Amino acid sequence: MRTSSSRRGRRTAIAAVAVAVTGTTLLTGCGSDGDDGAESGGTITLRVGTFGSFGYDDKTGAKLYAEYEKTHPGIKIEESNVADGQKYWDTLKLRLSRNSGLADVQAVEVGYIAEATGPTMADKWVDLGKEGGAKLDAFLDWKVKQATTADGRVIGLGTDIGPMAVCYNKDLFAKAKLPTDRDAVGKLWAGDWSKFLEVGKTYRKNAPAGTAFHDSASGLFNAVVSSDPVQYADASGKLDWENSPGVKKAWDTAVAAAQGGLTAKLRQFDEKGTWNAAFKNAKFATVACPSWMTGIIKDQAGPANQGKWDIAAPPVAGNWGGAFLAVPKSGKHVKEAAELAAWLTAPAQHAKVFAVNGNIPSSKDTLTSVAVQEAKLPYFGDTPVGKIFSSAAAGITPASISRYDGQVKTFLTDNGILDIEQRGTDPAKAWENVKKLVDDKIDQ
């Protein structure tokens, strides 16, 4: 999943049921010290805190909450969902420090999992290797490792991973005199993100009025850095973003797109809904597309644009996003919450979410199953979604993660790239601004 600038994007973050919220709402929306989650009839209410589009909900998702409630008549589930993954995480950290206001089950985006398993937070979580009945050997080995503390406790169960592609609007490509066949489109930029920019320049020459080639320079930054084996941390897991070849490549590519007029100058997952509306109004032709993005396109572009979007291979394979479900120790219903987290992340539920939302599962058997391999999503017509993303997933080699990755990513995108894109800030000055933020805000 996915993530605002983090996300799901986890993903990232994103919103099947996302709501715009203020800081005050974020601090009070998931419960309070005086609420034990139990109702007069003996029913237990379990609250699930998420960001973006996890695909569990009963409105546009796989209706997993309703299914669980049906088979567990003493349980009622309420989801509190936030669009912006960074705000979600900041608020979750504050709640953890106070041991109050927490949901019974909390989602954690992969960019923050190293912080969640680190020395200041590790003891805040239930060991889901022992509670809830989850079968850890069902998950990808590296996914379990990411959520394992130094002393061997597993504090999160994998939801999805984020193998990448590029989603593109076939109508806009046709009007810009570009090929629309997905194989032909993928060949245009195969092997190099600089080729992607060249396609953008070609698009710009014949672009339909009021449209841009790509949605966001920040989104492009996240896609490029996610396709590099070296990102924000060195091999030992220590933050080293200034010397990272992946960060440099992503920064240079995003800056070139911003200054070259190739983007719609949008902030992904903005609370005003401008980015969401741009999907519906076909304001851009491409978006970097980790698997969880397909659910966002479906929800935001809407029925009027069904069949107009397709999916092509990315210039370079990568993994952007993915998430975990964790259970705070301070909850009133830890046993029931752990059982719910285990059920939501079991292979059978992974398959159901993928069928509806396109989130690529982090369980081994589901990832290689016929159901996923041959899957198509109605919104994308005959596109072999399962083959595209499962093929991309097979090539994932996870980068080292530091406990500060999510914060640094947000500074680079929201306080660096976005300033260049929307305000014309000089790239050298924007880079220095990011360095100052990191120095001021992160205690390494």
CSV table of C-alpha atoms in Angstrom, one decimal:
chain,number,residue,atom,x,y,z
A,1,MET,CA,0.0,0.0,0.0
A,2,ARG,CA,0.7,2.9,-0.3
A,3,THR,CA,1.3,5.9,0.4
A,4,SER,CA,0.8,9.6,0.3
A,5,SER,CA,4.4,10.6,-0.5
A,6,SER,CA,5.0,7.5,1.5
A,7,ARG,CA,2.9,5.1,0.4
A,8,ARG,CA,1.1,2.7,-0.3
A,9,GLY,CA,2.3,5.2,-1.1
A,10,ARG,CA,1.5,1.5,0.7
A,11,ARG,CA,0.7,1.9,0.4
A,12,THR,CA,0.9,4.2,0.4
A,13,ALA,CA,-1.2,6.2,1.1
A,14,ILE,CA,-5.0,7.0,-1.3
A,15,ALA,CA,-8.5,6.3,-0.7
A,16,ALA,CA,-11.1,3.8,-1.4
A,17,VAL,CA,-12.8,5.2,1.7
A,18,ALA,CA,-10.5,8.0,2.5
A,19,VAL,CA,-11.6,11.1,4.1
A,20,ALA,CA,-10.0,14.5,4.5
A,21,VAL,CA,-9.3,15.1,8.1
A,22,THR,CA,-7.8,17.8,10.4
A,23,GLY,CA,-5.1,17.2,12.9
A,24,THR,CA,-7.7,17.2,15.7
A,25,THR,CA,-9.8,14.6,14.0
A,26,LEU,CA,-6.7,12.4,13.5
A,27,LEU,CA,-6.0,12.5,17.2
A,28,THR,CA,-9.5,11.5,18.3
A,29,GLY,CA,-10.9,9.3,15.5
A,30,CYS,CA,-9.8,5.9,16.6
A,31,GLY,CA,-11.0,5.7,20.2
A,32,SER,CA,-10.2,7.1,23.6
A,33,ASP,CA,-9.1,6.0,27.0
A,34,GLY,CA,-12.6,5.7,28.3
A,35,ASP,CA,-13.9,3.5,25.4
A,36,ASP,CA,-13.2,-0.2,25.8
A,37,GLY,CA,-14.9,-1.1,22.5
A,38,ALA,CA,-17.6,-3.2,24.1
A,39,GLU,CA,-21.3,-2.5,23.6
A,40,SER,CA,-24.2,-3.3,25.9
A,41,GLY,CA,-25.1,-6.6,24.2
A,42,GLY,CA,-21.6,-8.0,24.7
A,43,THR,CA,-20.4,-7.2,21.2
A,44,ILE,CA,-16.8,-6.2,20.9
A,45,THR,CA,-16.0,-3.4,18.5
A,46,LEU,CA,-12.6,-3.7,16.9
A,47,ARG,CA,-11.2,-0.5,15.3
A,48,VAL,CA,-8.9,-0.8,12.4
A,49,GLY,CA,-6.7,2.2,11.5
A,50,THR,CA,-5.6,2.5,7.9
A,51,PHE,CA,-4.3,4.9,5.3
A,52,GLY,CA,-5.1,4.8,1.6
A,53,SER,CA,-6.8,1.8,0.0
A,54,PHE,CA,-6.3,-1.6,1.7
A,55,GLY,CA,-9.4,-3.0,0.0
A,56,TYR,CA,-11.0,-4.5,3.1
A,57,ASP,CA,-14.0,-2.2,3.4
A,58,ASP,CA,-17.6,-3.0,2.6
A,59,LYS,CA,-18.2,-0.2,0.2
A,60,THR,CA,-15.7,-0.4,-2.6
A,61,GLY,CA,-13.4,-3.2,-1.2
A,62,ALA,CA,-13.6,-6.9,-0.8
A,63,LYS,CA,-16.2,-6.7,1.9
A,64,LEU,CA,-14.0,-8.5,4.3
A,65,TYR,CA,-15.3,-6.7,7.4
A,66,ALA,CA,-18.8,-7.9,6.7
A,67,GLU,CA,-17.6,-11.4,6.1
A,68,TYR,CA,-15.6,-11.5,9.4
A,69,GLU,CA,-18.6,-10.2,11.3
A,70,LYS,CA,-20.8,-12.8,9.8
A,71,THR,CA,-18.6,-15.7,11.0
A,72,HIS,CA,-17.7,-13.9,14.3
A,73,PRO,CA,-21.1,-12.7,15.6
A,74,GLY,CA,-19.7,-11.1,18.7
A,75,ILE,CA,-17.4,-8.8,16.7
A,76,LYS,CA,-18.2,-5.5,15.1
A,77,ILE,CA,-15.5,-3.8,13.0
A,78,GLU,CA,-15.0,-0.1,12.4
A,79,GLU,CA,-12.3,1.3,10.0
A,80,SER,CA,-10.8,4.8,10.4
A,81,ASN,CA,-9.1,5.7,7.2
A,82,VAL,CA,-6.8,8.6,6.4
A,83,ALA,CA,-5.7,9.7,2.9
A,84,ASP,CA,-2.3,11.1,3.8
A,85,GLY,CA,0.1,8.4,4.9
A,86,GLN,CA,2.6,10.8,6.5
A,87,LYS,CA,0.0,12.4,8.7
A,88,TYR,CA,-1.3,9.0,9.6
A,89,TRP,CA,2.1,7.9,10.7
A,90,ASP,CA,2.9,11.1,12.6
A,91,THR,CA,-0.4,10.8,14.5
A,92,LEU,CA,0.1,7.0,15.2
A,93,LYS,CA,3.6,7.8,16.7
A,94,LEU,CA,2.0,10.4,19.0
A,95,ARG,CA,-0.7,7.9,20.1
A,96,LEU,CA,1.9,5.2,20.7
A,97,SER,CA,3.9,7.5,22.9
A,98,ARG,CA,0.8,8.3,25.0
A,99,ASN,CA,-0.7,4.7,24.8
A,100,SER,CA,-4.1,6.3,24.1
A,101,GLY,CA,-6.3,6.9,21.1
A,102,LEU,CA,-5.0,3.9,19.3
A,103,ALA,CA,-7.0,1.5,17.1
A,104,ASP,CA,-7.1,-2.2,17.9
A,105,VAL,CA,-5.3,-2.9,14.6
A,106,GLN,CA,-3.0,-0.3,13.0
A,107,ALA,CA,-1.6,-0.4,9.5
A,108,VAL,CA,2.1,0.4,9.1
A,109,GLU,CA,3.6,1.4,5.8
A,110,VAL,CA,6.8,-0.2,4.7
A,111,GLY,CA,8.7,3.1,4.8
A,112,TYR,CA,8.1,3.2,8.5
A,113,ILE,CA,8.4,-0.5,9.5
A,114,ALA,CA,12.1,-0.1,10.5
A,115,GLU,CA,11.1,2.7,12.9
A,116,ALA,CA,8.2,0.5,14.2
A,117,THR,CA,10.6,-2.4,14.9
A,118,GLY,CA,13.3,-0.1,16.3
A,119,PRO,CA,14.3,0.4,19.9
A,120,THR,CA,11.8,3.2,20.7
A,121,MET,CA,8.7,1.4,19.4
A,122,ALA,CA,9.4,-2.3,19.3
A,123,ASP,CA,7.9,-2.9,22.8
A,124,LYS,CA,4.7,-1.2,21.9
A,125,TRP,CA,3.4,-4.0,19.7
A,126,VAL,CA,2.0,-7.5,20.2
A,127,ASP,CA,4.2,-10.4,18.9
A,128,LEU,CA,2.0,-11.7,16.1
A,129,GLY,CA,4.3,-14.7,15.7
A,130,LYS,CA,2.8,-15.9,19.0
A,131,GLU,CA,-0.7,-14.2,19.1
A,132,GLY,CA,-3.5,-14.5,16.7
A,133,GLY,CA,-2.6,-17.7,14.9
A,134,ALA,CA,-1.0,-16.3,11.8
A,135,LYS,CA,1.1,-18.7,9.7
A,136,LEU,CA,4.3,-16.8,9.2
A,137,ASP,CA,5.7,-19.3,6.7
A,138,ALA,CA,2.9,-18.3,4.3
A,139,PHE,CA,4.4,-14.9,3.8
A,140,LEU,CA,7.4,-13.9,1.6
A,141,ASP,CA,10.5,-14.4,3.7
A,142,TRP,CA,11.7,-10.9,3.2
A,143,LYS,CA,8.3,-9.4,4.2
A,144,VAL,CA,8.5,-11.2,7.5
A,145,LYS,CA,12.1,-10.1,8.1
A,146,GLN,CA,11.1,-6.4,7.5
A,147,ALA,CA,8.6,-6.6,10.4
A,148,THR,CA,10.9,-8.6,12.8
A,149,THR,CA,12.5,-6.8,15.8
A,150,ALA,CA,16.1,-7.3,16.9
A,151,ASP,CA,15.0,-9.8,19.5
A,152,GLY,CA,13.0,-11.9,17.0
A,153,ARG,CA,9.4,-10.7,17.6
A,154,VAL,CA,7.2,-10.2,14.6
A,155,ILE,CA,5.2,-7.0,15.1
A,156,GLY,CA,3.5,-6.8,11.7
A,157,LEU,CA,1.8,-9.1,9.2
A,158,GLY,CA,2.2,-8.4,5.5
A,159,THR,CA,-0.7,-7.0,3.6
A,160,ASP,CA,0.5,-6.3,0.1
A,161,ILE,CA,3.7,-5.4,-1.8
A,162,GLY,CA,4.1,-2.8,-4.5
A,163,PRO,CA,5.5,-4.2,-7.8
A,164,MET,CA,5.6,-1.4,-10.3
A,165,ALA,CA,4.2,-0.7,-13.8
A,166,VAL,CA,3.1,2.5,-15.6
A,167,CYS,CA,-0.6,3.1,-16.0
A,168,TYR,CA,-1.6,5.2,-19.0
A,169,ASN,CA,-4.7,6.8,-20.5
A,170,LYS,CA,-5.2,5.2,-23.9
A,171,ASP,CA,-7.4,8.0,-25.2
A,172,LEU,CA,-4.9,10.7,-24.4
A,173,PHE,CA,-2.0,8.6,-25.9
A,174,ALA,CA,-4.0,8.2,-29.1
A,175,LYS,CA,-4.8,12.0,-29.3
A,176,ALA,CA,-1.1,12.7,-28.8
A,177,LYS,CA,-0.2,10.3,-31.7
A,178,LEU,CA,1.5,7.8,-29.4
A,179,PRO,CA,0.9,4.0,-29.6
A,180,THR,CA,-1.8,2.6,-27.3
A,181,ASP,CA,-0.9,-1.1,-27.4
A,182,ARG,CA,0.6,-1.9,-23.9
A,183,ASP,CA,3.5,-3.9,-25.3
A,184,ALA,CA,4.4,-1.1,-27.8
A,185,VAL,CA,4.0,1.5,-25.0
A,186,GLY,CA,6.4,-0.4,-22.7
A,187,LYS,CA,9.0,-0.6,-25.4
A,188,LEU,CA,9.0,3.2,-25.8
A,189,TRP,CA,10.8,3.6,-22.4
A,190,ALA,CA,12.1,0.1,-21.7
A,191,GLY,CA,15.3,0.0,-19.7
A,192,ASP,CA,15.8,3.7,-18.7
A,193,TRP,CA,13.8,6.4,-17.0
A,194,SER,CA,15.4,9.0,-19.3
A,195,LYS,CA,13.5,7.3,-22.1
A,196,PHE,CA,10.3,7.9,-20.1
A,197,LEU,CA,11.1,11.6,-20.2
A,198,GLU,CA,11.7,11.5,-23.9
A,199,VAL,CA,8.3,10.0,-24.4
A,200,GLY,CA,6.9,12.8,-22.3
A,201,LYS,CA,8.5,15.4,-24.6
A,202,THR,CA,6.9,13.6,-27.6
A,203,TYR,CA,3.5,13.6,-25.8
A,204,ARG,CA,3.9,17.4,-25.1
A,205,LYS,CA,4.2,18.2,-28.8
A,206,ASN,CA,0.7,16.9,-29.5
A,207,ALA,CA,-0.8,16.9,-26.1
A,208,PRO,CA,-4.6,17.5,-25.9
A,209,ALA,CA,-5.3,21.0,-24.4
A,210,GLY,CA,-5.1,21.2,-20.7
A,211,THR,CA,-3.3,17.8,-20.2
A,212,ALA,CA,0.1,16.8,-19.0
A,213,PHE,CA,2.2,13.7,-19.7
A,214,HIS,CA,2.6,12.7,-16.0
A,215,ASP,CA,0.7,13.5,-12.9
A,216,SER,CA,3.4,14.5,-10.4
A,217,ALA,CA,7.2,15.0,-10.2
A,218,SER,CA,7.0,13.7,-6.7
A,219,GLY,CA,5.3,10.5,-7.8
A,220,LEU,CA,8.0,10.1,-10.5
A,221,PHE,CA,10.7,10.5,-7.8
A,222,ASN,CA,9.1,7.8,-5.7
A,223,ALA,CA,8.9,5.5,-8.7
A,224,VAL,CA,12.5,6.0,-9.8
A,225,VAL,CA,14.0,5.6,-6.3
A,226,SER,CA,11.9,2.5,-5.8
A,227,SER,CA,13.5,0.9,-8.8
A,228,ASP,CA,17.0,1.3,-7.4
A,229,PRO,CA,18.7,-1.3,-5.2
A,230,VAL,CA,20.2,1.6,-3.1
A,231,GLN,CA,17.7,4.0,-1.7
A,232,TYR,CA,17.8,5.9,1.6
A,233,ALA,CA,20.0,3.6,3.6
A,234,ASP,CA,23.3,1.8,3.2
A,235,ALA,CA,23.7,-1.9,3.3
A,236,SER,CA,23.8,-1.9,7.2
A,237,GLY,CA,20.5,0.0,7.4
A,238,LYS,CA,22.0,3.3,8.3
A,239,LEU,CA,20.5,6.4,6.8
A,240,ASP,CA,22.7,7.7,4.0
A,241,TRP,CA,20.4,9.5,1.6
A,242,GLU,CA,22.8,12.2,0.5
A,243,ASN,CA,25.2,9.7,-1.0
A,244,SER,CA,22.6,7.4,-2.4
A,245,PRO,CA,22.8,6.8,-6.2
A,246,GLY,CA,19.1,5.9,-6.2
A,247,VAL,CA,18.1,9.2,-4.6
A,248,LYS,CA,20.3,11.2,-6.9
A,249,LYS,CA,18.9,9.4,-10.0
A,250,ALA,CA,15.3,9.9,-8.8
A,251,TRP,CA,15.9,13.6,-7.9
A,252,ASP,CA,17.5,14.4,-11.2
A,253,THR,CA,14.7,12.6,-13.1
A,254,ALA,CA,12.0,14.3,-11.2
A,255,VAL,CA,13.6,17.7,-11.5
A,256,ALA,CA,14.0,17.3,-15.3
A,257,ALA,CA,10.3,16.4,-15.6
A,258,ALA,CA,9.2,19.3,-13.4
A,259,GLN,CA,11.3,21.9,-15.2
A,260,GLY,CA,10.5,20.4,-18.6
A,261,GLY,CA,6.8,21.0,-18.2
A,262,LEU,CA,6.0,17.3,-18.3
A,263,THR,CA,3.9,17.1,-15.2
A,264,ALA,CA,0.5,18.3,-14.1
A,265,LYS,CA,2.2,19.8,-11.0
A,266,LEU,CA,-0.1,17.8,-8.6
A,267,ARG,CA,0.6,16.6,-5.1
A,268,GLN,CA,-0.5,13.0,-4.9
A,269,PHE,CA,-3.1,12.2,-2.2
A,270,ASP,CA,-3.7,15.9,-1.4
A,271,GLU,CA,-6.5,16.5,1.0
A,272,LYS,CA,-8.3,18.9,-1.2
A,273,GLY,CA,-8.9,16.1,-3.7
A,274,THR,CA,-7.2,18.0,-6.6
A,275,TRP,CA,-5.2,14.9,-7.6
A,276,ASN,CA,-8.3,12.7,-7.4
A,277,ALA,CA,-10.3,15.0,-9.6
A,278,ALA,CA,-7.5,15.1,-12.2
A,279,PHE,CA,-8.1,11.3,-12.7
A,280,LYS,CA,-11.8,11.9,-13.3
A,281,ASN,CA,-11.2,14.8,-15.7
A,282,ALA,CA,-8.3,13.1,-17.6
A,283,LYS,CA,-5.8,15.8,-16.8
A,284,PHE,CA,-2.7,13.6,-17.2
A,285,ALA,CA,-1.7,10.7,-19.4
A,286,THR,CA,0.5,8.6,-17.1
A,287,VAL,CA,1.0,7.7,-13.5
A,288,ALA,CA,3.7,5.6,-11.9
A,289,CYS,CA,1.6,2.5,-11.0
A,290,PRO,CA,2.5,0.1,-8.2
A,291,SER,CA,-0.1,-2.5,-8.0
A,292,TRP,CA,-2.2,-0.8,-5.3
A,293,MET,CA,-2.6,2.3,-7.7
A,294,THR,CA,-5.0,0.3,-9.8
A,295,GLY,CA,-7.6,0.6,-7.1
A,296,ILE,CA,-7.1,4.3,-6.8
A,297,ILE,CA,-7.5,4.7,-10.6
A,298,LYS,CA,-10.7,2.7,-10.5
A,299,ASP,CA,-12.2,4.7,-7.6
A,300,GLN,CA,-11.0,8.2,-8.7
A,301,ALA,CA,-11.3,8.1,-12.5
A,302,GLY,CA,-14.7,6.6,-12.1
A,303,PRO,CA,-17.2,4.7,-14.3
A,304,ALA,CA,-17.0,7.2,-17.1
A,305,ASN,CA,-13.4,6.3,-17.7
A,306,GLN,CA,-13.6,2.5,-17.4
A,307,GLY,CA,-11.7,0.8,-20.2
A,308,LYS,CA,-9.7,4.0,-21.0
A,309,TRP,CA,-6.7,3.1,-18.7
A,310,ASP,CA,-4.2,0.4,-19.5
A,311,ILE,CA,-1.0,-0.9,-17.9
A,312,ALA,CA,2.5,-1.2,-19.4
A,313,ALA,CA,5.8,-2.4,-18.1
A,314,PRO,CA,7.9,0.2,-16.3
A,315,PRO,CA,11.3,1.5,-17.6
A,316,VAL,CA,12.9,-0.4,-14.7
A,317,ALA,CA,11.3,-2.9,-12.3
A,318,GLY,CA,10.9,-1.9,-8.7
A,319,ASN,CA,8.7,-2.1,-5.6
A,320,TRP,CA,6.9,1.0,-4.3
A,321,GLY,CA,5.0,0.5,-1.1
A,322,GLY,CA,3.4,-2.3,0.7
A,323,ALA,CA,2.2,-2.4,4.3
A,324,PHE,CA,1.6,-4.5,7.5
A,325,LEU,CA,-1.0,-4.8,10.1
A,326,ALA,CA,0.1,-4.5,13.7
A,327,VAL,CA,-1.6,-4.7,17.1
A,328,PRO,CA,-0.7,-2.2,19.9
A,329,LYS,CA,-0.2,-3.9,23.3
A,330,SER,CA,-2.2,-1.2,25.0
A,331,GLY,CA,-5.5,-2.3,23.3
A,332,LYS,CA,-8.5,-3.5,25.3
A,333,HIS,CA,-9.0,-6.5,23.0
A,334,VAL,CA,-5.5,-7.7,22.0
A,335,LYS,CA,-6.5,-11.3,21.5
A,336,GLU,CA,-9.4,-10.5,19.2
A,337,ALA,CA,-7.4,-7.9,17.4
A,338,ALA,CA,-4.5,-10.2,16.7
A,339,GLU,CA,-7.0,-12.8,15.4
A,340,LEU,CA,-8.5,-10.3,13.1
A,341,ALA,CA,-5.1,-9.1,11.8
A,342,ALA,CA,-4.1,-12.7,11.1
A,343,TRP,CA,-7.4,-13.4,9.2
A,344,LEU,CA,-7.2,-10.2,7.1
A,345,THR,CA,-3.7,-11.1,6.0
A,346,ALA,CA,-4.2,-14.8,5.4
A,347,PRO,CA,-3.7,-16.0,1.8
A,348,ALA,CA,-7.4,-16.5,1.2
A,349,GLN,CA,-8.1,-12.8,2.0
A,350,HIS,CA,-5.1,-11.6,0.0
A,351,ALA,CA,-6.7,-13.2,-3.0
A,352,LYS,CA,-10.1,-11.6,-2.4
A,353,VAL,CA,-8.5,-8.1,-2.0
A,354,PHE,CA,-6.4,-8.6,-5.2
A,355,ALA,CA,-9.5,-9.6,-7.2
A,356,VAL,CA,-11.3,-6.4,-6.2
A,357,ASN,CA,-8.6,-3.9,-5.6
A,358,GLY,CA,-5.5,-5.1,-7.4
A,359,ASN,CA,-3.3,-5.1,-4.3
A,360,ILE,CA,-0.5,-7.7,-5.0
A,361,PRO,CA,-0.4,-10.1,-2.0
A,362,SER,CA,2.6,-10.7,0.1
A,363,SER,CA,1.8,-14.4,0.7
A,364,LYS,CA,3.8,-16.9,-1.4
A,365,ASP,CA,1.1,-19.3,-2.5
A,366,THR,CA,-1.4,-16.5,-3.4
A,367,LEU,CA,1.2,-14.6,-5.4
A,368,THR,CA,1.9,-17.7,-7.6
A,369,SER,CA,-1.7,-19.0,-7.7
A,370,VAL,CA,-3.6,-19.3,-10.9
A,371,ALA,CA,-6.2,-16.9,-9.5
A,372,VAL,CA,-3.6,-14.1,-9.3
A,373,GLN,CA,-1.6,-15.1,-12.4
A,374,GLU,CA,-4.6,-15.1,-14.7
A,375,ALA,CA,-6.5,-12.3,-13.0
A,376,LYS,CA,-8.0,-9.3,-14.8
A,377,LEU,CA,-9.6,-6.3,-13.3
A,378,PRO,CA,-12.9,-5.3,-14.9
A,379,TYR,CA,-12.0,-1.6,-14.9
A,380,PHE,CA,-8.9,-2.3,-17.1
A,381,GLY,CA,-10.7,-4.6,-19.6
A,382,ASP,CA,-8.6,-7.4,-21.0
A,383,THR,CA,-5.3,-6.2,-19.4
A,384,PRO,CA,-3.5,-9.2,-17.9
A,385,VAL,CA,-3.1,-7.4,-14.6
A,386,GLY,CA,-2.1,-10.5,-12.7
A,387,LYS,CA,0.7,-11.5,-15.1
A,388,ILE,CA,2.0,-7.9,-15.3
A,389,PHE,CA,2.3,-7.4,-11.5
A,390,SER,CA,3.2,-10.9,-10.5
A,391,SER,CA,6.0,-10.9,-13.1
A,392,ALA,CA,7.2,-7.6,-11.7
A,393,ALA,CA,7.0,-9.0,-8.1
A,394,ALA,CA,9.2,-12.0,-9.0
A,395,GLY,CA,12.1,-9.6,-9.7
A,396,ILE,CA,11.9,-7.7,-6.4
A,397,THR,CA,15.1,-7.4,-4.4
A,398,PRO,CA,14.2,-5.3,-1.3
A,399,ALA,CA,16.5,-2.4,-0.5
A,400,SER,CA,17.9,-1.8,2.9
A,401,ILE,CA,15.5,0.3,5.1
A,402,SER,CA,16.5,2.8,7.8
A,403,ARG,CA,14.1,3.9,10.5
A,404,TYR,CA,14.0,7.4,8.9
A,405,ASP,CA,13.2,6.4,5.3
A,406,GLY,CA,9.6,7.6,5.4
A,407,GLN,CA,10.4,11.0,6.9
A,408,VAL,CA,13.3,11.7,4.5
A,409,LYS,CA,11.1,10.6,1.5
A,410,THR,CA,8.4,13.1,2.6
A,411,PHE,CA,11.0,15.9,2.9
A,412,LEU,CA,12.4,15.2,-0.5
A,413,THR,CA,9.1,15.1,-2.2
A,414,ASP,CA,6.8,17.5,-0.3
A,415,ASN,CA,9.5,20.0,0.6
A,416,GLY,CA,11.9,19.6,-2.3
A,417,ILE,CA,10.5,18.3,-5.5
A,418,LEU,CA,7.1,19.9,-5.0
A,419,ASP,CA,8.7,23.3,-4.4
A,420,ILE,CA,10.6,23.1,-7.6
A,421,GLU,CA,7.5,21.9,-9.5
A,422,GLN,CA,4.9,24.3,-8.1
A,423,ARG,CA,7.0,27.3,-7.1
A,424,GLY,CA,9.9,27.3,-9.4
A,425,THR,CA,12.5,26.9,-6.6
A,426,ASP,CA,16.0,26.5,-7.8
A,427,PRO,CA,16.9,22.7,-7.4
A,428,ALA,CA,20.1,23.5,-5.5
A,429,LYS,CA,18.2,25.6,-3.0
A,430,ALA,CA,15.5,23.0,-2.7
A,431,TRP,CA,18.1,20.3,-2.0
A,432,GLU,CA,19.7,22.5,0.7
A,433,ASN,CA,16.2,23.0,2.2
A,434,VAL,CA,15.7,19.3,2.4
A,435,LYS,CA,19.1,18.8,4.1
A,436,LYS,CA,18.2,21.4,6.7
A,437,LEU,CA,14.9,19.7,7.4
A,438,VAL,CA,16.6,16.4,7.9
A,439,ASP,CA,19.2,17.9,10.2
A,440,ASP,CA,16.6,19.8,12.2
A,441,LYS,CA,13.9,17.1,12.4
A,442,ILE,CA,15.7,13.8,12.5
A,443,ASP,CA,17.8,12.9,15.5
A,444,GLN,CA,20.2,10.3,14.1
